[in-house]
Structures are given as C-alpha cells and as structure tokens.
Coordinates of C-alpha atoms and ligand atoms in Angstrom, one line a residue:
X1 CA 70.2 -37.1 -19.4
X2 CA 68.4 -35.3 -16.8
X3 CA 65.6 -38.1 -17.2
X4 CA 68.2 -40.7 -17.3
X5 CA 69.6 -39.4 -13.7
X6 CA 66.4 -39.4 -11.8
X7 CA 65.5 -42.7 -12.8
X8 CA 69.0 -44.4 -11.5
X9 CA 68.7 -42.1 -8.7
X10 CA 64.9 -42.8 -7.9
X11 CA 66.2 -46.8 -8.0
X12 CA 69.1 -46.3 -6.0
X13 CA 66.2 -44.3 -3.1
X14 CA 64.0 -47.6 -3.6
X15 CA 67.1 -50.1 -2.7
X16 CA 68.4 -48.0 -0.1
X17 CA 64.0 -47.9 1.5
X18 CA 63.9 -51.3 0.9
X19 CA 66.9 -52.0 2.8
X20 CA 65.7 -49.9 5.6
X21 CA 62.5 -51.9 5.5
X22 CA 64.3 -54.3 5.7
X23 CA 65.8 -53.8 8.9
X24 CA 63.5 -52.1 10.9
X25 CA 61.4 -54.7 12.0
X26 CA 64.0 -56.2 14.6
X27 CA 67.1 -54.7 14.4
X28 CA 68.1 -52.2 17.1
X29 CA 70.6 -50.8 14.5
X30 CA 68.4 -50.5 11.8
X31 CA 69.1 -48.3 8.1
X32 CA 67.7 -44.8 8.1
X33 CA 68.2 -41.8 5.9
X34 CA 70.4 -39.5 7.3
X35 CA 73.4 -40.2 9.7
X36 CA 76.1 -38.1 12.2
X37 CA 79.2 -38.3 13.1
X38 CA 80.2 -39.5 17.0
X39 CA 80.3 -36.5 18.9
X40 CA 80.4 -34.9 22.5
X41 CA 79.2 -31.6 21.3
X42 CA 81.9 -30.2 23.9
X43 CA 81.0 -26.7 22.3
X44 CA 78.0 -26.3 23.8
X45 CA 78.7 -28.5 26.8
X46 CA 75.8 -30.0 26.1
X47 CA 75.4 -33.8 25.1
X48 CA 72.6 -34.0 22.5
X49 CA 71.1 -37.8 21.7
X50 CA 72.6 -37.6 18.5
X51 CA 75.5 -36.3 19.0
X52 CA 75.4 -34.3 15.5
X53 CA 76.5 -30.8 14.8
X54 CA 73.2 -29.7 14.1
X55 CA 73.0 -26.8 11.9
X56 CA 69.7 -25.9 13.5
X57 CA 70.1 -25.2 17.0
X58 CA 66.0 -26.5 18.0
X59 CA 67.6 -30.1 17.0
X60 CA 67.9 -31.5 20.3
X61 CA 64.5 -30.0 21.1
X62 CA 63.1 -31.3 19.0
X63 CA 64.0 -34.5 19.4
X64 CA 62.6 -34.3 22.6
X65 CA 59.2 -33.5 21.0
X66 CA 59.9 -36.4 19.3
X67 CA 60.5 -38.5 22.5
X68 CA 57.2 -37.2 24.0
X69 CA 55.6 -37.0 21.0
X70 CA 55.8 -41.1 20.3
X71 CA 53.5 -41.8 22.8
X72 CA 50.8 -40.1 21.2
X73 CA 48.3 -41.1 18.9
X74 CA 48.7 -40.8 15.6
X75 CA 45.4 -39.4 14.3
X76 CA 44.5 -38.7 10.7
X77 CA 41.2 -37.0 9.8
X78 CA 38.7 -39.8 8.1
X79 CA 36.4 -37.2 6.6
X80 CA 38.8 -36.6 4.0
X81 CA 38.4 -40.0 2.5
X82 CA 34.7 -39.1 1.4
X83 CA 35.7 -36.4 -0.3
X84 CA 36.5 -36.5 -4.7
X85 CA 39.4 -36.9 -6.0
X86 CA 40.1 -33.1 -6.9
X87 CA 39.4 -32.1 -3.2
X88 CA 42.0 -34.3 -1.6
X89 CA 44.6 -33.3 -4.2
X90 CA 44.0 -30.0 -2.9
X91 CA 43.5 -30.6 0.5
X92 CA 46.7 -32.7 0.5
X93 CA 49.0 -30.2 -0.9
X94 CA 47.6 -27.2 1.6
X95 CA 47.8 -27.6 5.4
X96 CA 45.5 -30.5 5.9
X97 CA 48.5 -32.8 6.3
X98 CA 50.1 -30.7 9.0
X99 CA 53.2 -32.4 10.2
X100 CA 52.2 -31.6 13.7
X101 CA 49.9 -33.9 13.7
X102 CA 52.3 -37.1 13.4
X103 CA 55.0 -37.9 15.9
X104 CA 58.7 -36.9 14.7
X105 CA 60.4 -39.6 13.2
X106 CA 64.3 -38.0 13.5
X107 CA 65.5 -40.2 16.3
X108 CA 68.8 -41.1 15.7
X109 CA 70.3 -44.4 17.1
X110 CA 74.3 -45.0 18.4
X111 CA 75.9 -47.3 16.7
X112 CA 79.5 -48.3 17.6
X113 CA 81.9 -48.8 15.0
X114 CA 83.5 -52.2 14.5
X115 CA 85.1 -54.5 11.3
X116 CA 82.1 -56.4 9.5
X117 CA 82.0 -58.5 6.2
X118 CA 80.4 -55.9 3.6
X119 CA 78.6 -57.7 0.4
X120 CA 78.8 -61.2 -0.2
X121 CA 80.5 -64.1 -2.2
X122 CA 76.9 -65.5 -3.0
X123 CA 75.2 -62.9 -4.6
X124 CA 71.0 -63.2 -5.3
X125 CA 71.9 -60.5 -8.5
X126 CA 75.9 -60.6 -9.8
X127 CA 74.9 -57.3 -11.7
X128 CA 74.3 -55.7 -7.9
X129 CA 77.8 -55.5 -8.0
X130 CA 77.4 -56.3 -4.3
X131 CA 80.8 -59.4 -4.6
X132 CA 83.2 -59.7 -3.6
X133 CA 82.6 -59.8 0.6
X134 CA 85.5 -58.0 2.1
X135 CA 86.3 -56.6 5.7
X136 CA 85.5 -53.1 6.1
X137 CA 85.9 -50.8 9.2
X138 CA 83.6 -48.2 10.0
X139 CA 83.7 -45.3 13.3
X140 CA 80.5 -45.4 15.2
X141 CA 78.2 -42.9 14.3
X142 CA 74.8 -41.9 14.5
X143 CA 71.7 -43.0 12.2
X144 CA 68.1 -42.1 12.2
X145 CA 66.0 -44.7 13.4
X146 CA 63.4 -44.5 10.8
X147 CA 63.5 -43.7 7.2
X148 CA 62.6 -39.8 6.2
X149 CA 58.9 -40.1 6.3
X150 CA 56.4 -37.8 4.7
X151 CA 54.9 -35.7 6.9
X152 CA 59.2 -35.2 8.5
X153 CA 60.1 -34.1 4.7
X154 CA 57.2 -31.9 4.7
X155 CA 58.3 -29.7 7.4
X156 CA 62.2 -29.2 5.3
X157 CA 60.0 -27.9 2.7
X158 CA 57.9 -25.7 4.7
X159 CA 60.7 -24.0 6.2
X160 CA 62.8 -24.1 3.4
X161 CA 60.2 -23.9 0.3
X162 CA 62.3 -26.5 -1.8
X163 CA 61.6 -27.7 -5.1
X164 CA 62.9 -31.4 -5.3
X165 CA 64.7 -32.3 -8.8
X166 CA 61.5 -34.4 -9.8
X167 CA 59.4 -30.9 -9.7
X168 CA 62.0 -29.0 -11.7
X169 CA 62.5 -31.7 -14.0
X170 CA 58.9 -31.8 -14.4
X171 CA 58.6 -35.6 -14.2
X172 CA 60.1 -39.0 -12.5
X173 CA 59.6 -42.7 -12.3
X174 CA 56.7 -44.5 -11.1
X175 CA 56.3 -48.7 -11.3
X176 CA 53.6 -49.2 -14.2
X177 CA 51.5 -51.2 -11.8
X178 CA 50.8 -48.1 -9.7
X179 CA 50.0 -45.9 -12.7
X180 CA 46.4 -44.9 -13.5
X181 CA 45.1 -45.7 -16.8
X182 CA 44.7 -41.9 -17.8
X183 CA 48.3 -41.2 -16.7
X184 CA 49.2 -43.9 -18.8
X185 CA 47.7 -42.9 -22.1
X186 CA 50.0 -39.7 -21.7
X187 CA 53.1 -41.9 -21.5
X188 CA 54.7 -41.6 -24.9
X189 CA 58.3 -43.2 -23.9
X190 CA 59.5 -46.4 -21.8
X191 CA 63.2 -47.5 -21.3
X192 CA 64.2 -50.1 -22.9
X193 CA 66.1 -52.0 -20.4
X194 CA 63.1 -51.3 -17.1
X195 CA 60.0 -51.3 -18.8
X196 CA 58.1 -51.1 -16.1
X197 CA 59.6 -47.9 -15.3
X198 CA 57.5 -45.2 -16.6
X199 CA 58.2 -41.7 -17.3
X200 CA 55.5 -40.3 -15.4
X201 CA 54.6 -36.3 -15.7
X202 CA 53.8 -34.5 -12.6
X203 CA 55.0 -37.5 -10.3
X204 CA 57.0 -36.0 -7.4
X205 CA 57.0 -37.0 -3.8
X206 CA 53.7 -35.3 -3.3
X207 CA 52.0 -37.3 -6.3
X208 CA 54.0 -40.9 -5.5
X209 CA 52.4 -42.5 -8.7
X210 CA 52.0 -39.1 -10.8
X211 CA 49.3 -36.4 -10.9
X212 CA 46.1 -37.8 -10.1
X213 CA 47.8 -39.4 -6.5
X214 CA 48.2 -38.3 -3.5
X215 CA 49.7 -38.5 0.2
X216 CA 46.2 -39.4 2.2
X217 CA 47.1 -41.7 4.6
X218 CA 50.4 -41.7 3.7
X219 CA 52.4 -39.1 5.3
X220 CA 53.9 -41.6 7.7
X221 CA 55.3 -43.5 4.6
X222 CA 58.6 -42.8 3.9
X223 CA 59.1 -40.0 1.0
X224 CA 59.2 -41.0 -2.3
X225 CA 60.7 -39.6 -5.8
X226 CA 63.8 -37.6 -3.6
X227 CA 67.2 -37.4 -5.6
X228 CA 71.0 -37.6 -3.9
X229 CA 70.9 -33.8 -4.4
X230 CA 67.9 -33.8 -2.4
X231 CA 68.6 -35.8 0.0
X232 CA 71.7 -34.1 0.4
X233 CA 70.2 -30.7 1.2
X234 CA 67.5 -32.3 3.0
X235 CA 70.1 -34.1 5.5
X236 CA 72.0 -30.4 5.4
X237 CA 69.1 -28.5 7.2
X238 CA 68.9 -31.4 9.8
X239 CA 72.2 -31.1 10.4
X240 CA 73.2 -34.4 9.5
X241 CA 74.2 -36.5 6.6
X242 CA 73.8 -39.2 4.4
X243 CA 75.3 -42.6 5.8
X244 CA 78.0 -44.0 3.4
X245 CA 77.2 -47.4 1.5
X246 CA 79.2 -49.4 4.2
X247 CA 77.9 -47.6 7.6
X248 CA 74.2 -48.5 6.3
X249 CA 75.3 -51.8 5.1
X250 CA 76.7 -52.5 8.6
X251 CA 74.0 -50.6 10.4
X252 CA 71.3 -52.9 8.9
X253 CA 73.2 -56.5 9.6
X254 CA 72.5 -55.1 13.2
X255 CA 75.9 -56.6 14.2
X256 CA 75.2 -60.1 12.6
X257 CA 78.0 -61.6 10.1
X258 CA 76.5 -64.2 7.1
X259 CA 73.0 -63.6 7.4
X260 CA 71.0 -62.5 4.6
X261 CA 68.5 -60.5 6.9
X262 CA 69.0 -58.6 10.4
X263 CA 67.2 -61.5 12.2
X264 CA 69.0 -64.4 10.3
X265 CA 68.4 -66.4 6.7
X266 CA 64.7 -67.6 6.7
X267 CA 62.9 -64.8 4.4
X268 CA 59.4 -65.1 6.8
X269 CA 60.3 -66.5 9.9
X270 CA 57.8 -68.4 12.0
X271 CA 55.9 -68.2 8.7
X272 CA 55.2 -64.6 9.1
X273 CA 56.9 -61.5 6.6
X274 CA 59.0 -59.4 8.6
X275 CA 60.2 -57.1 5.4
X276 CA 57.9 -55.1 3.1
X277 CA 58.9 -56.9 -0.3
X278 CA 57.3 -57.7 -3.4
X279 CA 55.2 -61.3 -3.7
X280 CA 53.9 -62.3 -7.0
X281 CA 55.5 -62.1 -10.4
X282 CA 57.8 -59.2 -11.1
X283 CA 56.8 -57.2 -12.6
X284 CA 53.3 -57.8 -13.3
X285 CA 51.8 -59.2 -10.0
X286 CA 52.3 -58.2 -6.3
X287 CA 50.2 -59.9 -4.4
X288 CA 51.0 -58.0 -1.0
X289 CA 51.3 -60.9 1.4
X290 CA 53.1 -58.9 3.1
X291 CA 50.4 -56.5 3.3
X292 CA 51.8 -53.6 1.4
X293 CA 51.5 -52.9 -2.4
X294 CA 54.1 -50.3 -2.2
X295 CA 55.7 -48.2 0.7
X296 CA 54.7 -49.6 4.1
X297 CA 54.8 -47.0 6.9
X298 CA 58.1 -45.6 8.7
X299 CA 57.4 -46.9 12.5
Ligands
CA301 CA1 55.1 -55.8 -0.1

C-alpha cells in the first residue's frame, strides 16, 4: 500500500510541477507550491509581502534576502563536474550545495479572488476527471511565485533534519527513461497499469532518478519525489500552505477564461515552446524540443 501511495502521490507532484511550468513563463499569477491566506498581519502592525501568518518570525526577512538576493548571480562551482561519480554523490549530499549560494525562490504573489470557469467541457484525457467546467469562487490569497526548488527544500531539511516518505519508505517512482541500466537490473516489479513507472530503491528527492543520481546543477530545479505529507510539513515550517485544487487552477489561467494555456490556445506560440513538456513518443522518446528532458529550472 505504502508503495502504491507514493506512486499516486509522486504523479499527482508531477501534474501539479507541470502545471506550474506551465504557467510561469508569462503569467503574473502563476502556480507555485505553497500558498497564504489574505492578511494585514494587524498583530504585529506590520504588513509583510505575503501577508501569511508565518510560523517563523525571519519570514519577511527573508524575503527581503530574497528581494536583494535575485539580483545576484547565480553561481555553481564547475570543478565539481570533473570529478567521478562517487565524489559528487558525496559532495552533493554534504555542504557543497549550500543553499546560500542560490537566490531564495519563496516570493509570494497577490492574487485577488474572483469567480472563474474551473475544468473544462472538452477534456484532452476524460479519465482526468477534470469535466465538467463549472463556476467556482475563490478569496484572494497569496501564492509563491516559483515552485519549491531544490536548494529552498534543502534549507527545511537543514533546519528541521526531515526524512521525506520516499527515504522511510526506502524507495519511489522514477520514469524508466531516466533510469540507469544498473538501477534497472535491480528492479524486480513494474505496475501493471504505468509501466514506465519504476519502483526505484534509494530514489528520493536527493537521487531524482534513484541512487546513482544526483542534484549537480540541479538545485534550482524544482524538488522532486515529495509526498502531500511532505509537502504539508514543508509548507507548515514556512508558514504557509498548500493552495487548494481550484486556487491553483485559477492562479495558473492568470485571469484568462477558455484558454488552454496562461497566454492563450496555441501550444508554441510564435513557433517557440513556452512550457516544459514532453516531445516525442510517450513513453519511449522525449526529444526535449523544448530543451528539457525532465525538470526545467524554477525561475
Ligand atoms: Ca520537456
């Protein structure tokens, strides 16, 4: 059962990414990962940018870093590419990707609350369950900007030393086209119904695509292999929340009403990709003409 969960709940993270994806190339409301509730914060008589009650009372300073911090450079140290495999597994899960070193990626963006058409009378897959469309009203609130990269899930477990449900478990999902050839030989089971969903040992959001991977050059991409119950906790320390189904729905129309995209219908407009999606046959070819494989990064 336990396996069963992480693998709808490791999908349900890759729609909700993808969505975001989707939306943060032109949408000034665009999806995030964790969201907050309109406020004035009269309590402290201040007026933080986000508005939320933040259960960590460096929030609004840090968002401030984050302001300041987004004009910097993000710089990653190339030596680490020459070194073997073993040695940037290592490096990777010790300090060499110090959070510092990338700018925050918690801004949170005010949306206002309105009705909007949620789902759709056409659906691309019925068994989305995503018909029919109906009005739906929504407060404003706050989202975050950007999905939870990396390097910003990093510092929760720092602080907190959590141990995601993948790491207890032992195990999660990982698309069989990202799976080395050793990890595969160790796969002994598949799911019927999403065979290209394997069982992978060891993967966890340090090790995207199981043991043998790591996060070099990826801790600006958004964190992988993270459960509800995760995410939960994880939005808990920053004092926010997950949005509900509707408030990200709405948030990544970016105010637009019978469009499939946040910028309209066409899929590449002006014949260029403005999503990170898959190209190719699914599930055996992506051809990345979009120019990511996989994750692309958060900002
Ligand atoms: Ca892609």
């Amino acid at each position: 059962m336990q396996v069963l969960k992480l693998l709808l709940l490791t999908v349900l993270l890759c729609i909700l990414l993808h969505t975001a994806s989707v939306s943060s190339s032109e949408s000034e409301k665009d999806g995030g990962f964790c969201t907050a509730e309109k406020s004035t914060d009269s309590d402290t008589g201040s007026s933080s940018s986000c508005g939320c009650k933040a259960s960590r009372s460096n929030l609004k300073s840090n968002e401030k870093e984050a302001m300041d911090a987004s004009d910097e450079d993000v710089t990653i140290e190339t030596e680490e590419k020459d070194a073997d495999e073993g040695d940037i597994i290592s490096k990777n899960d010790d300090a060499a990707f110090d959070p510092e070193n990338f700018p925050r990626t918690n801004q949170m963006l005010f949306i206002k609350g309105g009705t909007f058409s949620m789902g759709t009378d056409e659906p691309v897959f019925p068994a989305d369950g995503e018909m029919p469309s109906r009005k739906v009203t929504v407060d404003s609130f706050y989202m975050d900007e950007y999905e939870v990269s990396n390097a910003e899930f990093k510092r929760f477990v720092d602080e907190t030393k959590y141990k995601t449900e993948a790491e207890k478990f032992g195990n999660s999902f990982v698309m069989d086209l990202y799976v080395s050839e050793e990890t595969k030989s160790k796969i002994t089971q598949m799911v019927a119904a999403a065979p290209w969903w394997l069982p992978v040992d060891g993967a966890d959001w340090r090790h995207p695509e199981g043991p043998d991977s790591s996060l070099l050059d990826r801790m600006d991409h958004p964190v992988l292999h993270v459960s509800w119950n995760d995410a939960t906790d994880y939005c808990t320390w920053a004092g926010k929340r997950l949005p509900t189904e509707a408030e990200f729905e709405y948030a990544c129309r970016g105010g637009k009403e019978d469009r499939l995209f946040p910028w309209g219908n066409s899929l590449t407009p002006k014949g260029e990709h403005w999503m990170n999606i898959w190209q190719g046959e699914f599930p055996s070819s992506n051809t990345e003409e979009d120019g990511y494989g996989t994750t692309a990064p958060v900002s």
